[in-house]
XYZ file of C-alpha atoms in Angstrom:
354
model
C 197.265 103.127 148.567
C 196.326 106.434 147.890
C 193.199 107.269 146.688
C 192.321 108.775 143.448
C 191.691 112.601 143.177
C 188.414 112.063 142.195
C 187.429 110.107 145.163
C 187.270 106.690 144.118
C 187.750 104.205 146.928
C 187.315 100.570 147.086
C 185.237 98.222 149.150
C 185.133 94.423 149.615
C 185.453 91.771 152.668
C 189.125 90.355 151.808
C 191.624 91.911 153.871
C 194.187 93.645 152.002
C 198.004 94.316 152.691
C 196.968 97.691 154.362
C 194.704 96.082 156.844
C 195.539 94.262 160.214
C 194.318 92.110 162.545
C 192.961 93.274 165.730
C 193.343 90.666 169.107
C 189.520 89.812 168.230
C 190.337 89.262 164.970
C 188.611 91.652 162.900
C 190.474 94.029 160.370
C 190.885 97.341 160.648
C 192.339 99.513 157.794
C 195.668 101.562 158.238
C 195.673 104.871 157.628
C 196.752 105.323 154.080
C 199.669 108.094 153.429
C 200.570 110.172 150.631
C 201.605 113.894 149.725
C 200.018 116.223 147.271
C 201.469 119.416 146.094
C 200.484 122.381 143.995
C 202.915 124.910 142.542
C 200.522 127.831 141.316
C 197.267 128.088 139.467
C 196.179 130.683 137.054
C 195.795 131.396 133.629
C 198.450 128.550 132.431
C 198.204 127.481 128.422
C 200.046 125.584 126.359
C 200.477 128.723 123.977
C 202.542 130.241 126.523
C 204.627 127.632 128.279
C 207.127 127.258 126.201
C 207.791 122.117 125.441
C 211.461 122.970 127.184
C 209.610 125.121 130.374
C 206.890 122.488 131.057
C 209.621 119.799 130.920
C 211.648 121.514 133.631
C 208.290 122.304 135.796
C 207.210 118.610 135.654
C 211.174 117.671 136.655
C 210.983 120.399 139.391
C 207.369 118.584 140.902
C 208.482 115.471 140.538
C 211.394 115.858 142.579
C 209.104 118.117 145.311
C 206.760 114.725 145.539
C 210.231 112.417 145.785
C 211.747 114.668 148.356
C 208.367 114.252 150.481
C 207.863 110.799 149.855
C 210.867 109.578 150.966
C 210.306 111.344 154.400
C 206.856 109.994 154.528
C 208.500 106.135 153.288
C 210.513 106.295 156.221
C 207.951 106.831 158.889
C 208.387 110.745 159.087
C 205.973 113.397 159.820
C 203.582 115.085 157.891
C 204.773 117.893 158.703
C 208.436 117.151 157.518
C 207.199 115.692 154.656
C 205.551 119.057 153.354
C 208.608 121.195 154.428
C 211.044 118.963 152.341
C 208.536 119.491 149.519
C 207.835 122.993 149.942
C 212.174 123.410 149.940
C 212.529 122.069 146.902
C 209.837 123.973 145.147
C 211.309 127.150 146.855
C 214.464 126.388 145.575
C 213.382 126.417 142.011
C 213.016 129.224 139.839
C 210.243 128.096 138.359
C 207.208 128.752 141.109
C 206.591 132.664 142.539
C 207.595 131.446 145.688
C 211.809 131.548 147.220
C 213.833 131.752 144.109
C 211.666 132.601 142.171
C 209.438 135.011 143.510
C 207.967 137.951 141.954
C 209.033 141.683 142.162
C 207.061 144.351 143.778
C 206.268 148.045 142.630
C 209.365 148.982 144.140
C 211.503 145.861 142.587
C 212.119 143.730 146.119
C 210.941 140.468 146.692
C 208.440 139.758 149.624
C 208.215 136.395 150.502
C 205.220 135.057 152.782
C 204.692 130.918 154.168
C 202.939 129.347 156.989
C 202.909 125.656 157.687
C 200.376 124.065 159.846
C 200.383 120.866 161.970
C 196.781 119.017 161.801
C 197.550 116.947 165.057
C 197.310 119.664 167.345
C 196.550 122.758 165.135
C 199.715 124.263 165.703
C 200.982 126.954 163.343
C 204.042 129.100 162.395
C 203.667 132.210 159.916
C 205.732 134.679 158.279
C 205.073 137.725 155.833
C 206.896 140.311 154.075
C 210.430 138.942 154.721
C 213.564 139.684 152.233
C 216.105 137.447 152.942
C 215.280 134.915 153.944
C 216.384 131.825 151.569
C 213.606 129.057 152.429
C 210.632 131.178 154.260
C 208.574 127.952 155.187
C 211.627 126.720 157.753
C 211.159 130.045 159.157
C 207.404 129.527 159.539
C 207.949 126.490 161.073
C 210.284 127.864 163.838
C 208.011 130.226 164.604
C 205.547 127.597 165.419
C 208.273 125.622 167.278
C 210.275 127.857 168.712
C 207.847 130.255 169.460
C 204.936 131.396 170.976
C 203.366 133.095 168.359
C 201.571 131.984 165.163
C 202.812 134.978 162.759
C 205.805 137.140 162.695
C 206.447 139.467 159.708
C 209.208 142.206 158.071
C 212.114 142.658 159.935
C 210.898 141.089 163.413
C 210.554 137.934 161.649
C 214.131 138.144 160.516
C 215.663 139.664 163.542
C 214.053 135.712 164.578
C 215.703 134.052 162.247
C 219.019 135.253 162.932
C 218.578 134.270 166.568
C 217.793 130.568 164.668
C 220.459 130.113 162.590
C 218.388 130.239 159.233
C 219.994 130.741 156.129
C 219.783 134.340 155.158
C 220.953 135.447 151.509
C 221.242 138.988 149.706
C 218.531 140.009 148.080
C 220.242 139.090 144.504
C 219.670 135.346 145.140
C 215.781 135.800 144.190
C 216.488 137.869 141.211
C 215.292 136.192 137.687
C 215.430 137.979 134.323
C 212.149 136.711 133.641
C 210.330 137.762 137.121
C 211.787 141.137 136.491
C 210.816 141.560 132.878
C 206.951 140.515 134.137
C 207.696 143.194 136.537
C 208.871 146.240 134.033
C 205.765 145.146 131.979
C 203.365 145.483 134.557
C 204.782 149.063 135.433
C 204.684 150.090 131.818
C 201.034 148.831 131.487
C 200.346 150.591 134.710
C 201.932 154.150 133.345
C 199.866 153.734 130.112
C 196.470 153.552 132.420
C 194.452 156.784 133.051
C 195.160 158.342 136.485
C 191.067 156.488 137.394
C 192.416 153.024 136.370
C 194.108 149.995 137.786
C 195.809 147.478 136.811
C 195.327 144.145 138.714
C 198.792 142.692 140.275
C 200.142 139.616 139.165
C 199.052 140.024 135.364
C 201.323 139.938 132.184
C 200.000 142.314 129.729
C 202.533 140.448 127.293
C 202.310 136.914 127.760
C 198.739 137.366 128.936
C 200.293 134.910 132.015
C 197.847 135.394 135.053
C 199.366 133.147 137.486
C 199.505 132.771 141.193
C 202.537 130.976 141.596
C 201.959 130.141 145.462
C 203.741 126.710 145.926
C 202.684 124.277 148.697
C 201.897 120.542 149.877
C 199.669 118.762 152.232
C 200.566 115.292 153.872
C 199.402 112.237 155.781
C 201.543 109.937 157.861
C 201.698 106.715 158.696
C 200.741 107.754 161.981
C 197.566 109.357 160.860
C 198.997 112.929 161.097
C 197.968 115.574 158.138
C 199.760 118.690 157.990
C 199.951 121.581 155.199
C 202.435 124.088 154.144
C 202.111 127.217 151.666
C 204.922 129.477 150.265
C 204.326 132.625 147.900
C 206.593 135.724 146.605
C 203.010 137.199 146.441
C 201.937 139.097 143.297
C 203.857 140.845 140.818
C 203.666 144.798 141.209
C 202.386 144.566 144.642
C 202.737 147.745 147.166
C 202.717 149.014 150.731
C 203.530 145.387 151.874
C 200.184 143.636 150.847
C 200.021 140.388 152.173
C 198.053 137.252 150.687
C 196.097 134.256 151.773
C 198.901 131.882 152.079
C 200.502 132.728 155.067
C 197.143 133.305 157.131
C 195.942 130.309 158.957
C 191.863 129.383 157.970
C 192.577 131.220 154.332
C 195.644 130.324 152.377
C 196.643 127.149 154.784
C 195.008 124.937 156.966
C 194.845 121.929 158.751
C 192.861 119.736 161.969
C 193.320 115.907 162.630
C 190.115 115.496 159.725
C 191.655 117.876 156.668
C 194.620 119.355 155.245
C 194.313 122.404 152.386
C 197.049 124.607 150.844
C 195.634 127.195 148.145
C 197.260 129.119 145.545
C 194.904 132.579 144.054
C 194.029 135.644 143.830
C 194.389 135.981 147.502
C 192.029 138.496 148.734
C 189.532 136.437 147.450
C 190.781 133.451 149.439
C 191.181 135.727 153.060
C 187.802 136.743 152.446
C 186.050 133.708 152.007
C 188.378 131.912 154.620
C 188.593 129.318 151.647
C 191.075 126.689 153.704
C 189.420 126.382 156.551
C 185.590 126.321 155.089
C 186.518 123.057 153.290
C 187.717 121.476 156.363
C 184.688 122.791 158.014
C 182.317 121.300 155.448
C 184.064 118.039 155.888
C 183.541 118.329 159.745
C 180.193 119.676 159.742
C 178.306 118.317 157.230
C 180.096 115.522 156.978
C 180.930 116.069 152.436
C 183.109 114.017 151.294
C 186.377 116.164 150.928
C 186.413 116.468 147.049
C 182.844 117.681 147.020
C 183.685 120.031 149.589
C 186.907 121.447 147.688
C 184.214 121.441 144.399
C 181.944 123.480 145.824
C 184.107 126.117 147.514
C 186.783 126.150 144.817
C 183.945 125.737 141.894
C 180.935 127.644 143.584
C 181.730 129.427 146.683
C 184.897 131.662 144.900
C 182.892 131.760 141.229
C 180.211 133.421 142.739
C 182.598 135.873 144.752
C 184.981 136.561 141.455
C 187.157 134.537 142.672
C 190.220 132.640 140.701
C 192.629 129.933 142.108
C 192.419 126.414 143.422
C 193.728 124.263 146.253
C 194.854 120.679 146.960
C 193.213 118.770 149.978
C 193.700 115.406 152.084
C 192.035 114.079 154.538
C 192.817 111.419 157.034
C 191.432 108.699 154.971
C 193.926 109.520 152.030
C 191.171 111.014 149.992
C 192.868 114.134 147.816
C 191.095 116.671 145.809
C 192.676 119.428 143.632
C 189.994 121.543 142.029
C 190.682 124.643 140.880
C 188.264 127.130 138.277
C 191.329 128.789 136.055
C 192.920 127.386 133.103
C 195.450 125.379 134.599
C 197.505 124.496 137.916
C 200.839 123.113 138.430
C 199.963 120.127 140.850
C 200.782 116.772 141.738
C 200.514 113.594 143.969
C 202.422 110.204 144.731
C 201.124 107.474 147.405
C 202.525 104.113 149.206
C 203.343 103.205 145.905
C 206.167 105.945 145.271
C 204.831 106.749 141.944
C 204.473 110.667 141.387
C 201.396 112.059 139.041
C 201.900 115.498 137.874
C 199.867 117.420 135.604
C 199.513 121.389 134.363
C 196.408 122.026 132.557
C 192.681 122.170 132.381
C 190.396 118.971 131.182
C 188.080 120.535 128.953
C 186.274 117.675 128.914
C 185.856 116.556 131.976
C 187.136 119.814 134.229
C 188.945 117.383 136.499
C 192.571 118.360 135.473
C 194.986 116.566 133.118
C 198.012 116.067 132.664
């Protein structure tokens, strides 16, 4: 079963239905599977997403954890199990990644992803493509079907035609609400002195600062962890800036020990490698992976100015999803087929509820 986020496990000499019998007769514990996914963190309140909204977000992760689940149920990679849940979050118009990505300063949508497989640390990438339907079965050709790790603009597409992936006209990832965010920001921006800035990927309306990055981590029945990240970036970006998520070690990461998808303000998360640190506390000092999540997520980007989160697994089945903003579209399901989601901030407790 999977294990709780905070890291509760349980102990005791009776052998359970996930242990078996060696030939000398002692038990030995299965590796324990499960999926977690995340679909954006950031300044997310309950003044601002509107009882009809969350409804259709918590329908639209639910079905992301089903759609993994089932590949997972069935004996299938981790690595398919992320890209089924990574499609269906892309597909949905609700997370800044696929159809519903955000606009930049020149009103296109650039669409990053990378997927990574913890087994043998292979990875696929891509960044700044247009038309490109599902992004993270891109990224995972390139890994497969190529020998590179990251292929952006038009060479990445000029790829994906030789692949047979879906490609659709730009109007497919037009929504009336990414583009109103976007002729906000601009008229924000034009109201700034010529000396000022205004940070991408704010609302000055709705007072909405969200990263809408979508992504999942998994682990197998076979003991296999893989992760998968897919953003539309930041509203009001220019000159083809490119985040964290599709850059292995920062926005996506995973070995045979750790699995980590973020969602941010992604400079942050490039500079501080934020991925691949967690999975290198885990190896190297041997933390426990939600303290090691804590104290990146909670400490490490804090410090740095830093806002976002992640969701982590590890090969036990341990998951952690910290993350220091007000709230974070995430959500879980183990063996037992039962998906958790939850949106905002615990005051109480800072652990996330639902």
């Amino acid at each position: 079963m999977l294990l709780a986020p905070q890291g509760c496990s349980h102990t005791g000499a009776a052998r359970t239905g996930s242990e078996q019998a060696t030939s000398e007769g002692a038990p030995v514990r299965k590796p324990k599977w499960g999926l977690v996914i995340h679909g954006g963190a950031g300044v997310i309140s309950r003044e601002n997403l509107s009882p009809e909204r969350e409804a259709e977000v918590r329908v639209a992760l639910t079905q992301a954890l089903q759609a993994g689940h089932t590949v997972l149920a069935q004996g299938g990679s981790a690595l398919d199990a992320v890209s089924a849940a990574v499609r269906v979050l892309e597909d949905s118009p609700h997370f800044n990644a696929g159809k519903g990505a955000v606009f930049t300063h020149d009103g296109v949508n650039e669409l990053d992803a990378a997927i990574m497989d913890g087994t043998t640390r292979k990875a696929g990438a891509v960044a700044g493509v247009r038309h490109v339907r599902n992004p993270i079965e891109l990224a995972r050709l390139v890994m497969e079907k190529s020998p590179h790790v990251m292929l952006v603009g038009e060479g990445a597409e000029a790829f994906a035609k030789t692949q047979g992936v879906t490609l659709v006209d730009p109007k497919y990832f037009y929504t009336e609400d990414r583009w109103q965010g976007l002729q906000r920001a601009l008229e924000k921006e034009r109201a700034q002195p010529p000396s000022s800035s205004v940070q991408p990927g704010y609302d000055p309306v709705t007072g909405d600062h969200k990263f809408g990055t979508v992504g999942a981590v998994a682990l197998d029945q076979h003991g296999g962890l893989a992760a998968a990240t897919s953003t539309g970036g930041m509203t009001n970006k220019r000159f083809g800036r490119v985040g964290d998520s599709p850059i292995i070690g920062a926005g996506t990461y995973a070995d045979p020990n750790c699995a980590v998808s973020a969602t941010g303000h992604g400079e942050f998360f490039i500079r501080y490698t934020v991925a691949r640190d967690i999975c290198a506390r885990v190896e190297y000092q041997s933390l426990p992976l939600q303290e090691a999540a804590r104290v990146v997520v909670n400490d490490v980007l804090v410090q740095a100015g830093g806002e976002g989160g992640v969701i982590a697994m590890d090969r036990e089945g341990n998951i952690a999803m910290p993350f220091n903003s007000s709230g974070m579209y995430r959500g879980h399901v183990g063996e037992d087929g039962k998906p958790v989601v939850a949106i905002f901030q615990d005051a109480v407790s800072g652990t996330g509820a639902k």
